[in-house]
Coordinates of C-alpha atoms and ligand atoms in Angstrom, one line a residue:
X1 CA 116.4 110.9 122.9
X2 CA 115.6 108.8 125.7
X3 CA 113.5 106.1 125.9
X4 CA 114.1 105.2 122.0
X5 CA 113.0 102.0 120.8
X6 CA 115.9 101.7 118.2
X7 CA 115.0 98.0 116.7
X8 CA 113.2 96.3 113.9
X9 CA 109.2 96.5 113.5
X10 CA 109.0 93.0 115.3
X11 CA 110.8 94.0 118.1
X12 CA 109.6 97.1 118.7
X13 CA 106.3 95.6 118.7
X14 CA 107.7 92.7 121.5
X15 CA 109.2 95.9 123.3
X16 CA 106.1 97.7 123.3
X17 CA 104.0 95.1 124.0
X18 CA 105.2 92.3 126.5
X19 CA 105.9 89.0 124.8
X20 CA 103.5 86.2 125.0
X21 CA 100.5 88.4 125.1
X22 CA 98.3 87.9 121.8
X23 CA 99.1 90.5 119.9
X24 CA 103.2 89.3 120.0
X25 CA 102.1 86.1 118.9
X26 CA 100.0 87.6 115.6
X27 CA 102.9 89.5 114.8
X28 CA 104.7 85.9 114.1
X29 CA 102.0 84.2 112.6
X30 CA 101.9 86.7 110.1
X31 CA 105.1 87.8 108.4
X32 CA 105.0 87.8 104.9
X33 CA 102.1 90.3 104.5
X34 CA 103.8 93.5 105.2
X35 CA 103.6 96.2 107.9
X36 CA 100.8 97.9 108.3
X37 CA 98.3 94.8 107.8
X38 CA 100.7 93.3 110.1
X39 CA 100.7 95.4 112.8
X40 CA 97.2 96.5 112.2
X41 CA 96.2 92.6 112.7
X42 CA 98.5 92.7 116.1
X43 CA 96.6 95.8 117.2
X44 CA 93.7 93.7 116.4
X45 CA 94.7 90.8 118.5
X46 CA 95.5 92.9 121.6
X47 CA 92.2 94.7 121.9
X48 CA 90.7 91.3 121.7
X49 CA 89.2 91.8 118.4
X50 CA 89.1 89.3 115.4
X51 CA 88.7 89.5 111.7
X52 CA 85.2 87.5 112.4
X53 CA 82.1 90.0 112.0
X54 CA 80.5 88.3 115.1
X55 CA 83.5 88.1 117.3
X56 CA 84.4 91.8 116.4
X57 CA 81.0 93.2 117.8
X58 CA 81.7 91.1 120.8
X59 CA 84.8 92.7 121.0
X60 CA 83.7 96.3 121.0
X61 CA 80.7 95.7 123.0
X62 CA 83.1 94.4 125.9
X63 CA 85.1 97.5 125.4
X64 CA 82.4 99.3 127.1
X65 CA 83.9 98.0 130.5
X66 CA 86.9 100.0 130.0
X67 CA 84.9 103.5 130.3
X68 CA 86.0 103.9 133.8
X69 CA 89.6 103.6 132.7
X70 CA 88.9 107.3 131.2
X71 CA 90.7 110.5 133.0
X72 CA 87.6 113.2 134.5
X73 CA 89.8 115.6 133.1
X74 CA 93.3 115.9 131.8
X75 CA 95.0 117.1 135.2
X76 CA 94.5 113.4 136.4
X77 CA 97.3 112.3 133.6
X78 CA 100.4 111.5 133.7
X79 CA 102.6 114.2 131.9
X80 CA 104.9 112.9 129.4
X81 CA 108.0 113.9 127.9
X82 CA 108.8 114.0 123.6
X83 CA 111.3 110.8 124.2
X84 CA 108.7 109.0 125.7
X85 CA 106.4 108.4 122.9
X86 CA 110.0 108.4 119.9
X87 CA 109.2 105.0 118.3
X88 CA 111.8 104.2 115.2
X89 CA 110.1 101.2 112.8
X90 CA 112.3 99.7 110.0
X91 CA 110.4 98.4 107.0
X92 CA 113.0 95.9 105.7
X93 CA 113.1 96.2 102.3
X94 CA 116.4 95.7 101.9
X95 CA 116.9 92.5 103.3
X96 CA 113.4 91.4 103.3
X97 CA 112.5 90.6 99.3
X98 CA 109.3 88.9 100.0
X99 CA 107.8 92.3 101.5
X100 CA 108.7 94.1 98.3
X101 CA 106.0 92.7 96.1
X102 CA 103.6 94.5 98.2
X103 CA 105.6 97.7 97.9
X104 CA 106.9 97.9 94.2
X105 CA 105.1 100.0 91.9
X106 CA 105.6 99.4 88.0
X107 CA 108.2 102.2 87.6
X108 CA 110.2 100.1 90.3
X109 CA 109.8 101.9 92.5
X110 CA 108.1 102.4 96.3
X111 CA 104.0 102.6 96.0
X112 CA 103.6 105.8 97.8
X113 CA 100.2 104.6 99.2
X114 CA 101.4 101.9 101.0
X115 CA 103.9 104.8 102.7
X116 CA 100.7 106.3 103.7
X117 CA 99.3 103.6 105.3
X118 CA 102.2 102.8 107.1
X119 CA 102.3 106.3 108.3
X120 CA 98.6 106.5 109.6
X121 CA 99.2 103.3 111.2
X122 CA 102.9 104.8 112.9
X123 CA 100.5 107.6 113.7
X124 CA 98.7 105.7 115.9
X125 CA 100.8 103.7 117.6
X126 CA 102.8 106.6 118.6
X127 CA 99.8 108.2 120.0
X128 CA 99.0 104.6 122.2
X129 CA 102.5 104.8 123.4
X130 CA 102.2 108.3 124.5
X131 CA 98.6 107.4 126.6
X132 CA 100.1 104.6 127.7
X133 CA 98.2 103.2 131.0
X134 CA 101.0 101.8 132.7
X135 CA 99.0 99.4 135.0
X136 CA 96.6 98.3 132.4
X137 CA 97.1 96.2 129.1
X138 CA 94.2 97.3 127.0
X139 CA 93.9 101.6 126.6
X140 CA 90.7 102.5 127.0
X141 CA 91.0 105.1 124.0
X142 CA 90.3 104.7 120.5
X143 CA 93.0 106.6 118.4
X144 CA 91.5 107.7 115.4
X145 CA 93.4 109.9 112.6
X146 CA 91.6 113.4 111.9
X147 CA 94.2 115.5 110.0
X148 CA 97.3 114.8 107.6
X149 CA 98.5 118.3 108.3
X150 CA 101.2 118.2 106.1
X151 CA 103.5 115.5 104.1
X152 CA 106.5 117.1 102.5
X153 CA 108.3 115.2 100.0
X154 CA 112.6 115.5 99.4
X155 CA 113.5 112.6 97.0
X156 CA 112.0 112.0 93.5
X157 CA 112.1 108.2 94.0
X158 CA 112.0 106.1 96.9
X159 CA 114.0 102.5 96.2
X160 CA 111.8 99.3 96.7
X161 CA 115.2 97.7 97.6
X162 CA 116.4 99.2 100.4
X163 CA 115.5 99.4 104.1
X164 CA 113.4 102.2 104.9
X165 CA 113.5 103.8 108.8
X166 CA 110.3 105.7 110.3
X167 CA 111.1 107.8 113.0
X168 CA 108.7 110.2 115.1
X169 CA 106.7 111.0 118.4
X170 CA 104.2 113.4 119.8
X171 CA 105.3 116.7 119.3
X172 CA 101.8 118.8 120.3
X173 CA 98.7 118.0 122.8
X174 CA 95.5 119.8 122.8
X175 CA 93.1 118.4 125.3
X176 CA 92.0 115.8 123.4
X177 CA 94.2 116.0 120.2
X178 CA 97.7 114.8 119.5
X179 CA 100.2 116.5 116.8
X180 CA 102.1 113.4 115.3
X181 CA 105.7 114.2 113.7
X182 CA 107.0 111.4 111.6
X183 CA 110.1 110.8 109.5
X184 CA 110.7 108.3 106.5
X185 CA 114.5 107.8 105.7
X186 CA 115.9 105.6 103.3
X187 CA 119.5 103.2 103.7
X188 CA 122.1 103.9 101.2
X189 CA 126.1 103.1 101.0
X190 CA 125.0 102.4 104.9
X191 CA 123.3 105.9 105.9
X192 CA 120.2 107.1 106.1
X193 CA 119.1 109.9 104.5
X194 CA 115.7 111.9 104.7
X195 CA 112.5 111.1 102.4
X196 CA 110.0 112.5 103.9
X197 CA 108.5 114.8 106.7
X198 CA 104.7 114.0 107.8
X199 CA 102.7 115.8 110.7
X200 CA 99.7 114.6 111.8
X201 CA 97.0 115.0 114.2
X202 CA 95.2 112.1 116.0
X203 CA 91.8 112.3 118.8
X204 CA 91.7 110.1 121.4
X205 CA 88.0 109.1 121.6
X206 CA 86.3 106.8 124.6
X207 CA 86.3 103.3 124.2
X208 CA 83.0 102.9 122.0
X209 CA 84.8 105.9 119.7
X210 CA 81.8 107.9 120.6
X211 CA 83.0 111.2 122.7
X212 CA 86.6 112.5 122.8
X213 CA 88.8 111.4 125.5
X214 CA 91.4 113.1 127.6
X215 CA 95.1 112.6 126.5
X216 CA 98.4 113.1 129.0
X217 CA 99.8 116.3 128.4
X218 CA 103.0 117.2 127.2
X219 CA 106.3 118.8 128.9
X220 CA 108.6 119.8 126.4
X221 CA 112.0 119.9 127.8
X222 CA 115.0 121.7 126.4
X223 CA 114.7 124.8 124.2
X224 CA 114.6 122.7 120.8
X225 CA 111.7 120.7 122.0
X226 CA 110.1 123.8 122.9
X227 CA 110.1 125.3 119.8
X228 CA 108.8 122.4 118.6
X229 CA 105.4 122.5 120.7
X230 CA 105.4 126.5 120.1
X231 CA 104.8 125.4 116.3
X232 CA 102.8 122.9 117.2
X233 CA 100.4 125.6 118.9
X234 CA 101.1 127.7 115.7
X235 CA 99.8 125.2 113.6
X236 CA 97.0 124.6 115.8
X237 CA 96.1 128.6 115.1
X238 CA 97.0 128.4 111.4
X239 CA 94.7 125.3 110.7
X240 CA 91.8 127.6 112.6
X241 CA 92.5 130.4 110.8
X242 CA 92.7 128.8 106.8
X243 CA 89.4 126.9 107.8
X244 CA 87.8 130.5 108.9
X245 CA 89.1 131.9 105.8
X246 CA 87.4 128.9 103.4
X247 CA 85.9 129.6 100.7
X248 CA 83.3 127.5 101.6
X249 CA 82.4 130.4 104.6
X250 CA 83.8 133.6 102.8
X251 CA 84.2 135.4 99.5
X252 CA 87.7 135.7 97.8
X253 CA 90.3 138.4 98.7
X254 CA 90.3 141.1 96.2
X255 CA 93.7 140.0 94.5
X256 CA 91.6 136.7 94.0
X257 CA 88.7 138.1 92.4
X258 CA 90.6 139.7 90.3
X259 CA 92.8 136.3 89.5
X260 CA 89.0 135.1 88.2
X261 CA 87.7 137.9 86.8
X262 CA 91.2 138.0 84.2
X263 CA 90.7 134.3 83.7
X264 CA 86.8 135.2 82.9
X265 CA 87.9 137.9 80.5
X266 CA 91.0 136.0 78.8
X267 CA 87.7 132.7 78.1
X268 CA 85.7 135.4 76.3
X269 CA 84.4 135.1 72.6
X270 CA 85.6 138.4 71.2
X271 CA 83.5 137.5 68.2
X272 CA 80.7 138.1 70.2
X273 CA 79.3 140.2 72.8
X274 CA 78.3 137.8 75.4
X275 CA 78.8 136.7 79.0
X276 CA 77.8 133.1 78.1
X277 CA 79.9 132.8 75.1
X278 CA 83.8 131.1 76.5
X279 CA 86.5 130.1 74.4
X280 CA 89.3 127.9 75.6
X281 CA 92.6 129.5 75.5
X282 CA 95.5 127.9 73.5
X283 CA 97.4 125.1 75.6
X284 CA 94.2 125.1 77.9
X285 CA 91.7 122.2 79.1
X286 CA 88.6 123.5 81.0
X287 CA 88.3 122.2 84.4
X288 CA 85.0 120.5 84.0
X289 CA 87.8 117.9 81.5
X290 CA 90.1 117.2 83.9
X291 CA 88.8 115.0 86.2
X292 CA 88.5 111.1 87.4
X293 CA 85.9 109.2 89.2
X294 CA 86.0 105.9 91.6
X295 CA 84.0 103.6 93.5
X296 CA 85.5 101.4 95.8
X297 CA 83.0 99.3 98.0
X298 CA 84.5 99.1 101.5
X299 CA 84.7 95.4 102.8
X300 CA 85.6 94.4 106.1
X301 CA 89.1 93.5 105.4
X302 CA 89.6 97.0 105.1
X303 CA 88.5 97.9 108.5
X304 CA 90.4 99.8 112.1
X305 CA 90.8 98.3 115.1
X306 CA 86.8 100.2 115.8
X307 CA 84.8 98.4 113.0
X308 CA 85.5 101.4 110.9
X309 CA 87.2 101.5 107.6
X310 CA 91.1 102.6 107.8
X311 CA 92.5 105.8 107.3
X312 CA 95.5 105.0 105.3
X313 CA 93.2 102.8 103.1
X314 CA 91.3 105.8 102.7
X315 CA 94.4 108.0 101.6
X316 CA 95.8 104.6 99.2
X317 CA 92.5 104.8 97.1
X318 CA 92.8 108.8 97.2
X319 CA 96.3 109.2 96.2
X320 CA 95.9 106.6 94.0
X321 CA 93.2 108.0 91.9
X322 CA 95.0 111.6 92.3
X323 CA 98.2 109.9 90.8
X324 CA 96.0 109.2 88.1
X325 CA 94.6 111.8 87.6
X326 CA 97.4 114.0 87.5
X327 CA 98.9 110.9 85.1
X328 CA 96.8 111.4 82.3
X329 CA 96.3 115.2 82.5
X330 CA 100.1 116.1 82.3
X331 CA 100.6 112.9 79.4
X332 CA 103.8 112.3 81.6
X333 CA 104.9 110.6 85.2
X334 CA 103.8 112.6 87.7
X335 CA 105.9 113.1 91.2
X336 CA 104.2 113.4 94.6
X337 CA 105.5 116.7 95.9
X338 CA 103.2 117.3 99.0
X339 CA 100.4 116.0 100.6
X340 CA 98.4 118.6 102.6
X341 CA 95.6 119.4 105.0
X342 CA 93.8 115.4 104.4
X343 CA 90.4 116.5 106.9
X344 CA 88.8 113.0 108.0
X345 CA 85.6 114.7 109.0
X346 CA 83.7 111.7 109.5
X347 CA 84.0 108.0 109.5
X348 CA 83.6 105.5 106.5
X349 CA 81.4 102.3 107.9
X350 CA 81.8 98.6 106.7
X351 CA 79.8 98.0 103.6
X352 CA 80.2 101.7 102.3
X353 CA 80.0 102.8 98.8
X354 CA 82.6 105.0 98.8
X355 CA 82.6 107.3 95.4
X356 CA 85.9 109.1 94.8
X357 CA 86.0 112.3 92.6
X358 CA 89.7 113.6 91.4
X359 CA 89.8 116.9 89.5
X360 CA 92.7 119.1 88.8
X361 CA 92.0 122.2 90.5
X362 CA 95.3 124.3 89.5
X363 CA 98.0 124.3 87.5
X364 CA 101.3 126.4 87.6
X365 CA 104.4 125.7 85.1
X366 CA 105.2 121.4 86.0
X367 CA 103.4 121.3 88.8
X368 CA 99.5 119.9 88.8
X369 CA 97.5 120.2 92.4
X370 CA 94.7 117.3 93.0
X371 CA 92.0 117.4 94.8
X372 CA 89.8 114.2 95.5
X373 CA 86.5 114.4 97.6
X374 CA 85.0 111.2 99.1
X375 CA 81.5 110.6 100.0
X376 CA 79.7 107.7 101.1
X377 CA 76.5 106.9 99.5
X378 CA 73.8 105.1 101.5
X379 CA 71.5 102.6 98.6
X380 CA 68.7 103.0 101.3
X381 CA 68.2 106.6 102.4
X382 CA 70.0 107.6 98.8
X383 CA 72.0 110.4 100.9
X384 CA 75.8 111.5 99.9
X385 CA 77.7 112.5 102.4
X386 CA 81.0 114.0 102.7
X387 CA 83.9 111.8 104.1
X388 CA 87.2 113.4 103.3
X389 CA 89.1 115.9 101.3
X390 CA 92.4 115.0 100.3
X391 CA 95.1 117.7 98.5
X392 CA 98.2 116.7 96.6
X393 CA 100.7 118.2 94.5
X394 CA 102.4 116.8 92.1
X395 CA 105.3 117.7 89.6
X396 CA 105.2 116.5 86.2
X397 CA 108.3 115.7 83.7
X398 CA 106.9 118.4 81.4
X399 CA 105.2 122.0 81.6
X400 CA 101.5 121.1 81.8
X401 CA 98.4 122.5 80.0
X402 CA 96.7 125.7 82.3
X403 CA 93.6 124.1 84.2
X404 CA 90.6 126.9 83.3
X405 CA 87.4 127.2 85.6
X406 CA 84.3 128.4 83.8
X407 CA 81.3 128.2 86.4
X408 CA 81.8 130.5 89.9
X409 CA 81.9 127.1 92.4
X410 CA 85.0 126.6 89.5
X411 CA 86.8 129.1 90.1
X412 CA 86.1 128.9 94.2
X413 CA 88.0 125.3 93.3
X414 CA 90.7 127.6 91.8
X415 CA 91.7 129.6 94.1
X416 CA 91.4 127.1 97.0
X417 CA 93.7 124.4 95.0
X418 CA 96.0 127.8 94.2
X419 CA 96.0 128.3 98.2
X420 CA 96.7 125.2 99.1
X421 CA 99.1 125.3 96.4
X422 CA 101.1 128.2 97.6
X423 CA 101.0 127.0 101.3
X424 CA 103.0 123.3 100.3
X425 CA 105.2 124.2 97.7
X426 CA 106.9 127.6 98.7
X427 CA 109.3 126.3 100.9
X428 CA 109.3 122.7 98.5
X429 CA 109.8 125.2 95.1
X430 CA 112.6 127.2 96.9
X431 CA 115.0 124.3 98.0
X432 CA 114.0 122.8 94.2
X433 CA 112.5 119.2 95.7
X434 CA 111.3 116.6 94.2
X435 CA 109.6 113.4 94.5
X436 CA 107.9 109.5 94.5
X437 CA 105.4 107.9 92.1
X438 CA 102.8 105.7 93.3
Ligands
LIG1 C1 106.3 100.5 108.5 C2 105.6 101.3 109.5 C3 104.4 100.8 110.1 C4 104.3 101.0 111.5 C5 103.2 100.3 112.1 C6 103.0 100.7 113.5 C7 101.9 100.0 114.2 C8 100.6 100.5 114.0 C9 99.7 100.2 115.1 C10 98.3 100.6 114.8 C11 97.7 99.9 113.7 C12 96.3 100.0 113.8 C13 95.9 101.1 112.9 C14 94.6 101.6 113.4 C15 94.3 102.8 112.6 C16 93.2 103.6 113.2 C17 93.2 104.9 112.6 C18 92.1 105.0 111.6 O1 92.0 104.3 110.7 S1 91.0 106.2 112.0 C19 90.0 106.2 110.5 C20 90.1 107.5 109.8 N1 89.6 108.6 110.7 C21 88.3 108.7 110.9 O2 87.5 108.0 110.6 C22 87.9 110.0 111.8 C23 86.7 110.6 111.3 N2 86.4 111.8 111.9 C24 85.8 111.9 113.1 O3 85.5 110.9 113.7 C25 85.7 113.3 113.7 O4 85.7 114.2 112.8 C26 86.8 113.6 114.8 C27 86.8 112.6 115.9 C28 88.2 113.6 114.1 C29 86.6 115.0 115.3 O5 85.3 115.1 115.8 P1 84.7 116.4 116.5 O6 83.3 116.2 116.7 O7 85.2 117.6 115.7 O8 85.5 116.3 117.9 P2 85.6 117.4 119.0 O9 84.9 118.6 118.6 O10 85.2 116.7 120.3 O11 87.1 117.7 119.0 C30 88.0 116.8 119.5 C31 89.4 117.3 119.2 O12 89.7 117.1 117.9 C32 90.3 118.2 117.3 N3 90.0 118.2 115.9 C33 88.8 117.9 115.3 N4 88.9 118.0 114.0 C34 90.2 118.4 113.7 C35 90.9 118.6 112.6 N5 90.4 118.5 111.4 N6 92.2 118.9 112.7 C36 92.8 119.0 113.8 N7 92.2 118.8 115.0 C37 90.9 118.5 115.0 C38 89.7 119.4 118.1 O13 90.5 120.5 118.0 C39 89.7 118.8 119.5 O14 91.0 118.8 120.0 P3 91.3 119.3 121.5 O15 91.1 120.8 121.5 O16 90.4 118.6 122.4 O17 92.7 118.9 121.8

């Protein structure tokens, strides 16, 4: 594609970002602490903003000034083309040792966490390439991550040793909302070959990250690219339609009622003729068993470039407890095979108590679905809200004990980790892939 930025992380950052402004000179100051901090602190450095409290309010409140940088509406935007927002990042694992530390898991292997991170923080910077105000330094938009759509997993394990290559660009635009499509390869006998496949979708937001902003549209050019930006409308549609059809709004399909009404029957005491009177099945464990809890209190360390807390810290501490969770509840190591449909519906503040709930929703032969809610909880108004859902699969070593629901909101869990279940893993089960621990 044209316009590639075919280099290391540094240089793609000095390519992106003229040398000698501030944010070029945090990228050298601090090396050995891997990517995503890194790049995250350069980000930090070129909007002005410091890892001081004080300075960082400073920061945002002179950000207001750049509100009349904002398009009236999306006509008065440059279009852009696919190539123009392609970024290619290489994580140097290879020939970089000190970085691994931060990487390395205790099966030796890549944390997939940190993967996550580096993806949301890819994410972004693909998205600030594509709104890219030519005449100005500083973008007047705040990037912020509302959807991992999809993450689809190929290799079981993903090698701390060897240089990793993330690929992707804009490959949708809404008004206001950017699909992201990102690729993770991995170097062996001196090729790349695919890891992963992530999509996900960014909103541009006005400077104070209070009101959506207008992006520059996209021309696709050629047929492949689009294709591309037909299924990036198509997603669009399916993502509106699966959130119509949520549980949360309607009741189950027939064939799923029928899914819990067999499971109700099969939990019955046929010793006794009662409603209330369950019996767990043989090689069984009752939902209400299967779950772990977190707390993780969210210091400033942990925050964006807009004084909230980061999204791929978000997704670390999600998949993390998920990994877990699915850990102890197939007795084996679990594999990541997908990640799907991660909804950031509202932002996590500085100082947040941010409570974490895993449970294994449903289970089918080796495979184990996880789903982890996040809520912050506010000491002085004692109100829980809802921050984010996350949804992963993973595969386990071994076949894993049925997951039974008892209560109704249960078996709503049921069916909606067997949907999410079905959407991720048909195409995954069919081509028989695998994947990475944490
Ligand atoms: C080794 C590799 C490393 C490489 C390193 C590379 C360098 C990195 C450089 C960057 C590093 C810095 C990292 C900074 C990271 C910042 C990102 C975060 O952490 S952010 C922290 C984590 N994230 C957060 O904290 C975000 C929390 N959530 C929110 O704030 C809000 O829910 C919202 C803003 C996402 C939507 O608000 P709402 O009131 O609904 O907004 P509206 O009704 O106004 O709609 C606006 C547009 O949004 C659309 N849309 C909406 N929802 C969805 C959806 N689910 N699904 C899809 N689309 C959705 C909607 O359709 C519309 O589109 P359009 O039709 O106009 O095109």
């Amino acid at each position: 594609m044209a316009g590639k930025v075919n280099c290391c992380w540094r240089r793609t950052l000095a390519g992106y970002f003229s040398p000698g402004t501030k944010c070029w000179r945090g990228v050298g100051r601090r090396t050995e602490e891997g990517i995503a901090t890194e790049v995250a602190s350069c980000i930090l450095l070129m909007f002005s903003i410091s890892f001081l409290p004080s300075d960082h309010v400073q920061a945002m409140h002179e950000r207001k000034d750049l509100h009349i940088l904002l398009a009236k509406q999306q006509e008065d935007l440059p279009p852009r083309k696919m190539s123009d927002s392609y970024i290619e990042v290489i994580l140097p694992l290879g020939s970089q040792p000190e970085l691994r530390e931060k990487y390395l898991n205790v099966h030796n292997s890549v944390r997939f966490g940190r993967i996550l991170e580096d993806l949301d923080s890819l994410g972004v910077l693909i998205c600030y390439t594509h709104t890219k105000h030519e005449a100005s330094q500083r973008s007047p938009l705040s990037i912020v991550t509302a959807l991992v759509d999809k993450i689809d997993l190929c290799k079981k394990v993903i090698y701390p040793d060897c240089d990793i290559k993330f690929t992707g660009n804009v490959s949708w635009v809404g008004k206001t909302s950017m699909e992201v499509k990102m690729h993770m390869l991995q170097l062996h006998d001196g090729t790349y070959s695919p890891v992963l496949d992530a999509t996900f979708v960014m909103v541009a937001r006005d400077p104070e990250n209070k009101r959506s902003a207008f992006v520059n549209p996209l021309i696709p050019e050629g047929p492949e690219e689009e294709e591309i930006f037909r299924k990036g409308e198509l997603n669009r549609i399916r993502r509106v339609d699966f959130s119509t059809a949520s549980l949360l709004k309607m009741a189950p399909t027939a064939e799923e009622r029928t899914i819990v009404h067999n499971i109700f029957l099969n939990t019955l005491d046929t010793r006794t003729v009662s409603f209330r009177s369950r019996v767990l099945p043989p090689n069984s464990v009752w939902m209400e068993d299967a779950k772990l809890k977190g707390l993780e209190i969210c210091h400033p360390q942990e925050r964006n470039i807009f004084n909230r807390i980061f999204g791929g810290f978000l997704m670390r501490k999600a998949f993390e407890l998920g990994w877990a969770t699915a850990c102890s509840y197939g007795g084996s190591r679990p594999y990541v095979v997908a990640v799907d449909d991660i909804m950031f519906q509202r932002p996590v503040e500085i100082g947040s108590l941010l409570l974490l709930s895993a449970q294994v929703c449903y289970t089918e032969e080796n495979y184990i679905q996880i789903r982890v809610h996040s809520e912050v909880y506010d000491s002085d108004t004692r109100e829980h809200k809802t921050t984010n859902i996350f949804h992963f699969t993973f595969m386990s070593e071994r076949e894993v004990p049925q997951i039974v629901p008892k209560t109704y909101g249960e078996s709503m869990l049921y069916l909606d980790g067997k949907r999410h279940f079905s959407a991720t893993t048909k195409e995954t089960r069919e081509a028989e892939k695998t994947t990475a621990a944490p």
